[in-house]
GROMACS .gro file of C-alpha atoms in nm:
model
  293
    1UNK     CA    1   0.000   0.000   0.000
    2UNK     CA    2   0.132   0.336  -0.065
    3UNK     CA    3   0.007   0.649   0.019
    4UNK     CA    4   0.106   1.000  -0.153
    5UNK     CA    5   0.082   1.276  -0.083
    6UNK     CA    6   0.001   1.202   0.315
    7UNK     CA    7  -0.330   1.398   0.459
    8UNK     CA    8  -0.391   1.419   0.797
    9UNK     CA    9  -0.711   1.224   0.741
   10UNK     CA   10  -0.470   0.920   0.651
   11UNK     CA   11  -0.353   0.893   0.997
   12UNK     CA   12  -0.500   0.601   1.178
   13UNK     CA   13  -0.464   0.161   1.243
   14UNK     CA   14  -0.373   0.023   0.899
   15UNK     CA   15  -0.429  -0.374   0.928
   16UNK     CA   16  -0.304  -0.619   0.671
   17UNK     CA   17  -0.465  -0.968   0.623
   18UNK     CA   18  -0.351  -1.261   0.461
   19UNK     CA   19  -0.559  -1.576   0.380
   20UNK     CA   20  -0.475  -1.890   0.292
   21UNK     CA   21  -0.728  -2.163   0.270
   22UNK     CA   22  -0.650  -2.558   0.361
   23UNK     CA   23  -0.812  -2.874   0.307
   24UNK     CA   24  -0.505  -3.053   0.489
   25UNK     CA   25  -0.501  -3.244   0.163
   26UNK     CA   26  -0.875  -3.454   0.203
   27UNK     CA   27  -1.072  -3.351  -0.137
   28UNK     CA   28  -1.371  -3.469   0.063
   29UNK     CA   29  -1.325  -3.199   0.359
   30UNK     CA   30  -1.409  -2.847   0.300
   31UNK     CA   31  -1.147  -2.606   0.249
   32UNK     CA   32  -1.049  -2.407   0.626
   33UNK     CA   33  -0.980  -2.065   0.605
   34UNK     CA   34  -0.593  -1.966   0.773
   35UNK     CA   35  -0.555  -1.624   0.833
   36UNK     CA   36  -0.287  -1.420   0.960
   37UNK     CA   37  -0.294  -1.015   1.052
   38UNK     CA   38  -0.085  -0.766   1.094
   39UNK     CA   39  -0.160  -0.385   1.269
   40UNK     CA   40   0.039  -0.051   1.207
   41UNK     CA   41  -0.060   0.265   1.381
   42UNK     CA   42   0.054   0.571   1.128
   43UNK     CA   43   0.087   0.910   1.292
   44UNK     CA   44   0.149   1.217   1.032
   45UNK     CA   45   0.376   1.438   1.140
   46UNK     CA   46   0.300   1.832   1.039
   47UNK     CA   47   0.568   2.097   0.985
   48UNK     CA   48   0.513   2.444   1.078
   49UNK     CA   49   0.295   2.642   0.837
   50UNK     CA   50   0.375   2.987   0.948
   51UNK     CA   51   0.626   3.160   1.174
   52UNK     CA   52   0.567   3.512   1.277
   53UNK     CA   53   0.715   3.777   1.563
   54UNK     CA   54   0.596   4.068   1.703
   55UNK     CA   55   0.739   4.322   1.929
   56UNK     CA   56   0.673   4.566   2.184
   57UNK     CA   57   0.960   4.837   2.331
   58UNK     CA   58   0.950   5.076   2.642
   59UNK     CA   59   1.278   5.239   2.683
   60UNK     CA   60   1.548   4.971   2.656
   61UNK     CA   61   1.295   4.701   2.774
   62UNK     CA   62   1.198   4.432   2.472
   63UNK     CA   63   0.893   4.207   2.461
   64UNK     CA   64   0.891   3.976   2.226
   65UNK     CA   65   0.621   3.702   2.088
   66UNK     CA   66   0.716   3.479   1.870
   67UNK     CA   67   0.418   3.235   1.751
   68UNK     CA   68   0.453   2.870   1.559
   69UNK     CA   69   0.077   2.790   1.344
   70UNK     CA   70  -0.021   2.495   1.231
   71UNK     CA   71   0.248   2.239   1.385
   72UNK     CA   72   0.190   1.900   1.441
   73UNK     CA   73   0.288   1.726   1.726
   74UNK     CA   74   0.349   2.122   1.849
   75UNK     CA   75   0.685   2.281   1.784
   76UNK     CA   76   0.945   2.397   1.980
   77UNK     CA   77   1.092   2.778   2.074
   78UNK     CA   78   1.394   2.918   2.166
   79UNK     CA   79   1.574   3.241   2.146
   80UNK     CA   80   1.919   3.348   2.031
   81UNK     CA   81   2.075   3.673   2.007
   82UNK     CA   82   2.374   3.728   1.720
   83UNK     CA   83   2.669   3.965   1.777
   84UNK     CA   84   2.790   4.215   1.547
   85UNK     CA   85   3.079   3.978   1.432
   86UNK     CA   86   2.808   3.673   1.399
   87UNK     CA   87   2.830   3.469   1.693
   88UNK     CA   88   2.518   3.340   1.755
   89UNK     CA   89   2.450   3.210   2.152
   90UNK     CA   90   2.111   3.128   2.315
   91UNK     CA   91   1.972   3.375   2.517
   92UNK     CA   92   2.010   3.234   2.906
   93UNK     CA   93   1.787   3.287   3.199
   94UNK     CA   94   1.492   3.496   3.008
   95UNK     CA   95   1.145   3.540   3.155
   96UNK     CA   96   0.922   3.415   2.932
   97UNK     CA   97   0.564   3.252   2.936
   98UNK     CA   98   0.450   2.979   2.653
   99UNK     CA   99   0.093   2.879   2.535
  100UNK     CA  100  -0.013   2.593   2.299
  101UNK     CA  101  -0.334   2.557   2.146
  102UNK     CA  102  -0.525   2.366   1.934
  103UNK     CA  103  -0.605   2.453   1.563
  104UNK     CA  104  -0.811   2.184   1.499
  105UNK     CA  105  -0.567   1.895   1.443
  106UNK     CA  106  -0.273   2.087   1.466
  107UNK     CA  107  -0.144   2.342   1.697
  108UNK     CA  108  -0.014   2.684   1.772
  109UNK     CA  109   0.300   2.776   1.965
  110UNK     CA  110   0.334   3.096   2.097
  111UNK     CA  111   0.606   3.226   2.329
  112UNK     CA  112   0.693   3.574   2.513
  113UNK     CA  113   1.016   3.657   2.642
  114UNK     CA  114   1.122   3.988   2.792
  115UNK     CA  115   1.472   4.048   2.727
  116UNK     CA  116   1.643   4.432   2.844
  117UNK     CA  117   1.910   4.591   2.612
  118UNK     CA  118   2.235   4.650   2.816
  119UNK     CA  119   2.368   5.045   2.780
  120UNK     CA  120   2.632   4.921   2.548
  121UNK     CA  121   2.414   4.783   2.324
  122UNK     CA  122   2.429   4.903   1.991
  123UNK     CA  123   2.299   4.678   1.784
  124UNK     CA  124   2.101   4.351   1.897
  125UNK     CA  125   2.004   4.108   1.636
  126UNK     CA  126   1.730   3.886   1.840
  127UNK     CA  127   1.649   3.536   1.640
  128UNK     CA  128   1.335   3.282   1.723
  129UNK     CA  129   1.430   2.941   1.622
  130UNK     CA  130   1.139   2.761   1.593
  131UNK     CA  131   1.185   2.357   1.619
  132UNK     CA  132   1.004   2.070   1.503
  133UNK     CA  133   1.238   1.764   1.532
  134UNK     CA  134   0.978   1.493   1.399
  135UNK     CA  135   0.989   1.660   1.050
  136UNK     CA  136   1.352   1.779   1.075
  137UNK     CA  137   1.193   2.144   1.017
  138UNK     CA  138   1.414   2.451   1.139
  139UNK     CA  139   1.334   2.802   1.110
  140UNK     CA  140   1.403   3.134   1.185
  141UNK     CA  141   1.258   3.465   1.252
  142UNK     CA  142   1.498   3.755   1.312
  143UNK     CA  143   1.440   4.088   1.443
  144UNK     CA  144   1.731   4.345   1.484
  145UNK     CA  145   1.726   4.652   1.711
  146UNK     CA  146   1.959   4.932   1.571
  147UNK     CA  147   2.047   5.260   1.847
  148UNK     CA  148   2.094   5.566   1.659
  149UNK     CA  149   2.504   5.653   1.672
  150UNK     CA  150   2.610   6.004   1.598
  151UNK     CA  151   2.949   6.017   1.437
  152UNK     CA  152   3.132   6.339   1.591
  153UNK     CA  153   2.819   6.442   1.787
  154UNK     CA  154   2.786   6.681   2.027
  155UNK     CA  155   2.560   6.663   2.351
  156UNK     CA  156   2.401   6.943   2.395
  157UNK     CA  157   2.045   7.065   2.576
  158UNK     CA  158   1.761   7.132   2.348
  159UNK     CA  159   1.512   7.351   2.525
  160UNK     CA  160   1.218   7.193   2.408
  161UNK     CA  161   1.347   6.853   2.541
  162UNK     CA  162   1.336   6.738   2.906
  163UNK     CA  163   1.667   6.616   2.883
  164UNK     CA  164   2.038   6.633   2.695
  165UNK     CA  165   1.962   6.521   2.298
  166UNK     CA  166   2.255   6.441   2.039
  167UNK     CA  167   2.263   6.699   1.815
  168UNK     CA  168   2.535   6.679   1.507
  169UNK     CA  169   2.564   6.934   1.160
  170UNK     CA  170   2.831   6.687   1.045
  171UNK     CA  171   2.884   6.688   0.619
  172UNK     CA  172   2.782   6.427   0.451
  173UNK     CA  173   3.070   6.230   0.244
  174UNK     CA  174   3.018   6.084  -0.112
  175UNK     CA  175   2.853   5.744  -0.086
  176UNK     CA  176   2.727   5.769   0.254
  177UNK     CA  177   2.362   5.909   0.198
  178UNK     CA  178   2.288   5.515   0.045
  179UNK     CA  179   2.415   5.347   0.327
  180UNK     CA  180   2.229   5.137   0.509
  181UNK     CA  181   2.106   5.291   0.895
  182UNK     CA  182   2.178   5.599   0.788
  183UNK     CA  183   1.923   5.903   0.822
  184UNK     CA  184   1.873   6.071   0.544
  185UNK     CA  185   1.699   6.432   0.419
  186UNK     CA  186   1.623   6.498   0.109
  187UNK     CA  187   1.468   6.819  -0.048
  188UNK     CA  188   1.218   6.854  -0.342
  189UNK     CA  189   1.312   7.102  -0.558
  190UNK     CA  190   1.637   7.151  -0.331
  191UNK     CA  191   1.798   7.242  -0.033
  192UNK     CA  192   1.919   7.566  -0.218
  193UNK     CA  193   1.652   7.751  -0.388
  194UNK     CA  194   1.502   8.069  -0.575
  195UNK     CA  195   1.332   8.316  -0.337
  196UNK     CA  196   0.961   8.266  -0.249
  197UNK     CA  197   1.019   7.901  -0.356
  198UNK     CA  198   0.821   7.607  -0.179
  199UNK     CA  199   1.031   7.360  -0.063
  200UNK     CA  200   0.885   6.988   0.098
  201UNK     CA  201   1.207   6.814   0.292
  202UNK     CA  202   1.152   6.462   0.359
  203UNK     CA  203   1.341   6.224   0.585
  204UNK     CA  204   1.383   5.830   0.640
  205UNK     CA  205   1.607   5.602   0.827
  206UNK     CA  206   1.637   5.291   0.583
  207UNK     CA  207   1.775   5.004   0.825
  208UNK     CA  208   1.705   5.142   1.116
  209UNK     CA  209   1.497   4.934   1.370
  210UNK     CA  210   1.212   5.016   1.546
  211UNK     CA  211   1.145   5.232   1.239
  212UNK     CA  212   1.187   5.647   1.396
  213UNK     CA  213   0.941   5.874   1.453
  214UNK     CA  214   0.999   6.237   1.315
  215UNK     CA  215   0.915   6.561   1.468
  216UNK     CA  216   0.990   6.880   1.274
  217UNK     CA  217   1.031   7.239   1.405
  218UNK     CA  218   1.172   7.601   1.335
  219UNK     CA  219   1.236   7.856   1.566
  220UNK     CA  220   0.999   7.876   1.854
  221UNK     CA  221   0.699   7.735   1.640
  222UNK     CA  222   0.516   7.391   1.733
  223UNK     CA  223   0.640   7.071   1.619
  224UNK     CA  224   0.487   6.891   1.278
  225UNK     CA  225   0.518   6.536   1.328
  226UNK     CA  226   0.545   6.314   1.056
  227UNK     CA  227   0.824   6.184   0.756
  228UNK     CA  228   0.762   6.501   0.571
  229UNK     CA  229   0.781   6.905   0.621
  230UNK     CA  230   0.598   7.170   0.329
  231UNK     CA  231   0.748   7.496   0.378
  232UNK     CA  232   0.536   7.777   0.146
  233UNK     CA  233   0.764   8.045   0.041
  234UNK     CA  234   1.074   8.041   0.140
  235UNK     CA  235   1.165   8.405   0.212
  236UNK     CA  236   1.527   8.391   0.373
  237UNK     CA  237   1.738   8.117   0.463
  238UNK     CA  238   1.620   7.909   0.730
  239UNK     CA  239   1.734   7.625   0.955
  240UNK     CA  240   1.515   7.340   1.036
  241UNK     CA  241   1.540   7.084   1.264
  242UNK     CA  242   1.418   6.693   1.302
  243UNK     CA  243   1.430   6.464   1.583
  244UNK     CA  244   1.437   6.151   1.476
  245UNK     CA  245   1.346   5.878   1.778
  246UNK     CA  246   1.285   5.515   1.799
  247UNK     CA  247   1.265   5.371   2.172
  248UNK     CA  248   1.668   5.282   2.170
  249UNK     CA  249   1.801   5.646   2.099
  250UNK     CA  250   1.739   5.962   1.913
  251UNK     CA  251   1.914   6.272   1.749
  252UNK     CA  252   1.828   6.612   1.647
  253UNK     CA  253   1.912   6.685   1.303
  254UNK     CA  254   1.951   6.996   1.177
  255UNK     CA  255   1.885   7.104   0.822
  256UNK     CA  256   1.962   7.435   0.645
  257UNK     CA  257   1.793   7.580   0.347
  258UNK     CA  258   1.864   7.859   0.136
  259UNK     CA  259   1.793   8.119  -0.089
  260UNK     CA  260   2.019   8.121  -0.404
  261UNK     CA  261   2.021   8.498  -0.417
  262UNK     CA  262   2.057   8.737  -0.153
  263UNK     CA  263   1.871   9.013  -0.391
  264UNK     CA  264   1.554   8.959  -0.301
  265UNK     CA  265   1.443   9.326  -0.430
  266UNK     CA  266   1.359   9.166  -0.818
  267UNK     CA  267   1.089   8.943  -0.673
  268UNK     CA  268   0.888   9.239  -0.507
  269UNK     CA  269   0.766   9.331  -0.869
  270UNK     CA  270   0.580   8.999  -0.948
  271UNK     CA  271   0.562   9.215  -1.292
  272UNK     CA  272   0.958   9.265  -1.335
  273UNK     CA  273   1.139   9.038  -1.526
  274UNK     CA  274   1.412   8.907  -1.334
  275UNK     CA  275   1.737   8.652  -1.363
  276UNK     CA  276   1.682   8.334  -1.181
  277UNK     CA  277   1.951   8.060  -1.085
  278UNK     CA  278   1.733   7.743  -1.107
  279UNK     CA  279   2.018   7.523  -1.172
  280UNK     CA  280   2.116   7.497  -0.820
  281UNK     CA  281   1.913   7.233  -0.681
  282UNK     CA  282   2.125   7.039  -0.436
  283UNK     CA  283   2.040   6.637  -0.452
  284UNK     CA  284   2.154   6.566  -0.094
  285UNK     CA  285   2.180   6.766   0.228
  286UNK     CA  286   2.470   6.993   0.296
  287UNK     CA  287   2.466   6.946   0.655
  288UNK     CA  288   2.283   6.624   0.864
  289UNK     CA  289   2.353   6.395   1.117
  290UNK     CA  290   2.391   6.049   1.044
  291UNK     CA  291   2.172   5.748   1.234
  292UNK     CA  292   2.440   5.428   1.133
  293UNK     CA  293   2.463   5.059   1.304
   0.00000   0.00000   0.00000
């Protein structure tokens, strides 16, 4: 008998029979039926449909959930943490709770650890190894925490915040706005414009983890939260600034714009002709601090 592809509803007793009948050699006597048996019980084993983790920060403090679906018998958990040169160790003594239910014939593993980020952590790369040793099944589920690092910051006390901020207006070298962890402002049309030009800066932290939250300001006004900044008009040069925040760090940016021309009296006659630089429209920022891993 063979049996492919194997369904759950295959699992069960199998029993084989074999007859053999026997007259012990006497035409006369009717034939006796010999029969011998044989049982197998067959269990299907179930691999892990779907792995998925979820997170929760406060401060430095992690909680983590890592859940197994549709296992069967029900997997296994465990935690590992990998160091920035790739040694990869299990996590030892965590607090952590596990559940396992029943999805019909299978079942879900889910586990919660709460794990606290040391001050001299950086970077932590957090892995859930899910198990399932009667299929030979392995797999993994990574989540990586990045700090923001200022290179050549300065602390310094931004009124506005409660306490000391990193603050950097550090140039930007060739290659380094594409890096990885890095924050990065960009300005549509420019960071150096034609007067009474609108100008929408935008920033984003590709590899950074917990993704940042962004707070924009200038001068004494109220903060705009959000990715993005529209300023109407430029009049003058200006400096902006950005904090950028995720629950393991953050860093106030600041971000300069400004006005290709300082003679600003041939745009107070909208009906004067006048000579306008539009070819200076800068691609990256002049000035920025950089987020990095």
């Amino acid at each position: 008998l063979e049996i492919y592809p194997t369904q759950l509803s295959d699992e069960g007793e199998y029993k084989c029979r074999i007859v053999v009948w026997d007259n012990t050699g006497n035409s006369t006597e009717p034939s006796v039926p010999i029969s011998k048996e044989a049982r197998m019980m067959l269990k299907v084993n179930v691999p892990p449909e779907k792995v998925e983790i979820t997170h929760l920060t406060s401060d430095r403090n992690l909680s983590l959930r890592c859940k197994s679906e549709g296992a069967k018998p029900p997997a296994d958990i465990l935690w590992t943490k990998t160091s920035p040169d790739g040694v990869e160790t299990e996590i030892p003594d965590l607090s952590k709770t596990r559940e396992i239910e029943p999805a019909g014939e299978l079942y879900d593993t889910a586990e919660q650890i709460f794990y606290p980020l040391e001050e001299n952590e950086m970077i932590a790369k957090i892995s859930c190894v899910v198990r399932h040793h009667n299929t030979n099944t392995t797999i993994y589920k990574n989540i990586t925490f990045v700090s923001p690092a200022i290179q050549n910051a300065l602390k310094v006390t931004i009124q506005r915040f409660a306490e000391p901020v990193l603050y950097s207006s550090i140039e930007n070298q060739d290659g380094q706005d594409n890096k990885a962890g890095l924050v990065k402002i960009s300005a549509d049309p420019g960071f150096k414009v034609p007067y009474n030009t609108s100008v929408t800066l935008k920033a984003a932290a590709p590899g950074v983890f917990p993704e940042p939250r962004y707070l924009w300001w200038v001068g004494d006004q109220t903060g705009i939260a959000g990715r993005e900044l529209r300023i109407d008009n430029l009049e003058e040069d200006k400096s902006y600034y950005v904090l950028a925040e995720n629950p393991l760090g953050r860093v106030v940016l600041e971000v300069p714009v400004h006005i290709t021309t300082s003679d600003y009296s041939q745009w107070n006659d909208s009906s004067r002709d006048g000579d306008v630089n539009e070819g200076d429209t800068t691609e990256g920022l002049d000035t920025g601090a950089i987020i990095g891993i």
